[in-house]
XYZ file of C-alpha atoms in Angstrom:
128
model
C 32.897 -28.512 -98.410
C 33.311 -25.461 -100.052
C 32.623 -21.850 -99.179
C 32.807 -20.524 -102.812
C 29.938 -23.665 -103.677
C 28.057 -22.296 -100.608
C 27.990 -18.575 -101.915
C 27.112 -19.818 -105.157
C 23.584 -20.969 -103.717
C 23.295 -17.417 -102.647
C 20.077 -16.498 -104.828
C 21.357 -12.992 -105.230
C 24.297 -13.756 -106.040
C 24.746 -12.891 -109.922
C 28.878 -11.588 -109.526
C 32.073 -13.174 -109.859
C 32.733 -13.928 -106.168
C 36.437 -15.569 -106.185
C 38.634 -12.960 -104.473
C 36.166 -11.930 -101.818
C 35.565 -15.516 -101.094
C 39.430 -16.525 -100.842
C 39.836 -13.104 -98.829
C 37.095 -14.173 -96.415
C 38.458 -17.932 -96.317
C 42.191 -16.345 -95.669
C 40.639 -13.803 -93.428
C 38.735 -16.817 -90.695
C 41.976 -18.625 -90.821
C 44.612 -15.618 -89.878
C 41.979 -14.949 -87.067
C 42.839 -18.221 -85.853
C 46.504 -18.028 -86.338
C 46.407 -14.880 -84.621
C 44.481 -16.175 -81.475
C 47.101 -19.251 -81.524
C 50.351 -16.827 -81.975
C 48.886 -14.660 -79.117
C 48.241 -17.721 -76.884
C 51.728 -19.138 -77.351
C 52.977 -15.465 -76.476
C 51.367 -15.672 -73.292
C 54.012 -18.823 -72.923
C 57.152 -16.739 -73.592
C 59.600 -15.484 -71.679
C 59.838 -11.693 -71.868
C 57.435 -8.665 -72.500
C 54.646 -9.671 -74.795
C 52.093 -7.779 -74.443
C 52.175 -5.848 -77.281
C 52.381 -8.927 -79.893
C 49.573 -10.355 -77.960
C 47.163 -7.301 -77.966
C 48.046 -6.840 -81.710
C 47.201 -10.430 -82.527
C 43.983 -10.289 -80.504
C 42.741 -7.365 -82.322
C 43.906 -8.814 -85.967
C 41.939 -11.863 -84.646
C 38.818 -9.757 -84.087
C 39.232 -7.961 -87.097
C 39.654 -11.002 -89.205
C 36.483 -12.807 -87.913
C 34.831 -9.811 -88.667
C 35.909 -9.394 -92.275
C 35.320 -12.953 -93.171
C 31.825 -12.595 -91.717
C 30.449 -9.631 -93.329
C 32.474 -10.877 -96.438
C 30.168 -13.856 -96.968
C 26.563 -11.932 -96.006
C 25.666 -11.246 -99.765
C 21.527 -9.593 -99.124
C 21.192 -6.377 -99.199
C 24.959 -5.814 -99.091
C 26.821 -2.402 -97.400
C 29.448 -1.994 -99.755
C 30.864 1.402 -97.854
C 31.062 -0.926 -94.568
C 32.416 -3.965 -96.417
C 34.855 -1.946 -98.553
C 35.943 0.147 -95.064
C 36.425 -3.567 -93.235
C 38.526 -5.250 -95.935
C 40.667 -1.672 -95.354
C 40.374 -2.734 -91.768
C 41.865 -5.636 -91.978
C 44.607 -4.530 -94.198
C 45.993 -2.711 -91.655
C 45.082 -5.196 -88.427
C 46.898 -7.793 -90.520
C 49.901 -5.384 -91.734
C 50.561 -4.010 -87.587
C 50.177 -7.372 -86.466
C 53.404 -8.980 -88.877
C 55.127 -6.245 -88.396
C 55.219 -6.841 -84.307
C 55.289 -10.804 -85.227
C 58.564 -10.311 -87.654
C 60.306 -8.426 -84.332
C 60.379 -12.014 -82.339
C 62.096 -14.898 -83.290
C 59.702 -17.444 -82.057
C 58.045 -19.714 -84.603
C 54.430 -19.503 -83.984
C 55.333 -15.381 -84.695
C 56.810 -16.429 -87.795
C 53.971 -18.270 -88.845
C 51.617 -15.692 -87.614
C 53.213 -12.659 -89.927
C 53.087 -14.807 -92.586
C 49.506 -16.038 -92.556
C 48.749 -11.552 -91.770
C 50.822 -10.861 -94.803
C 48.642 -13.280 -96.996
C 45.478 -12.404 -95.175
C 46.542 -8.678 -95.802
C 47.497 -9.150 -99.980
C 43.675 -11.187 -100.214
C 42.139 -8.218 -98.993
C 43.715 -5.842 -101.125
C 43.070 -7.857 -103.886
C 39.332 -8.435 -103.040
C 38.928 -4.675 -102.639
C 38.494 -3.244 -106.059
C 36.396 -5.902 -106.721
C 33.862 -4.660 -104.254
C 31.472 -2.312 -106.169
């Protein structure tokens, strides 16, 4: 299945769609990295907390983004434009904490933010 093939049936959808579509694709899947990294925190040895709250909120954020990303009627460009900055940041404060650990699924998890993070900026001028 695909998501870009799924917008396309939109029938107002008349715009080039690509970057918001990868962004929102990129966006779902960091939220579930960052629910996994934040679970496997829970797991480690040592003070946490503040890689887990940060991954929890980039989670949030990220399910948000990729959901108003792919609602295409009657579209809130200011909101959807503000939430793409959103997650920017979410994504951006969450590898930062991630890259201070040496665990794997922290690794991982910065990664996945960073990509999530460059999507987004790239989807944003886009969004008129």
């Amino acid at each position: 299945m695909s998501l870009q093939k799924m917008i396309d049936t939109h029938p107002q959808v008349k715009d080039e769609t690509e970057e918001l579509i990868l962004a929102a694709r990129h966006a779902m899947l960091c939220s579930l990295f960052c629910t996994s990294c934040a679970d496997a925190c829970v797991a480690e040895d040592g003070d946490m907390a503040q890689c887990i709250r940060y991954c929890l909120d980039c989670a949030d954020v990220c399910a948000a983004t990729a959901r108003l990303a792919v609602r295409r009627t009657a579209q809130n460009i200011d909101v959807l434009r503000a939430q793409l900055e959103l997650c920017i940041k979410a994504c951006e404060t969450c590898a930062e904490e991630c890259e201070k650990h040496d665990d794997p699924h922290c690794e991982m998890c910065a990664k996945m933010c960073r990509e999530c993070a460059d999507d987004c900026r790239k989807a944003l001028p886009l969004v008129k």
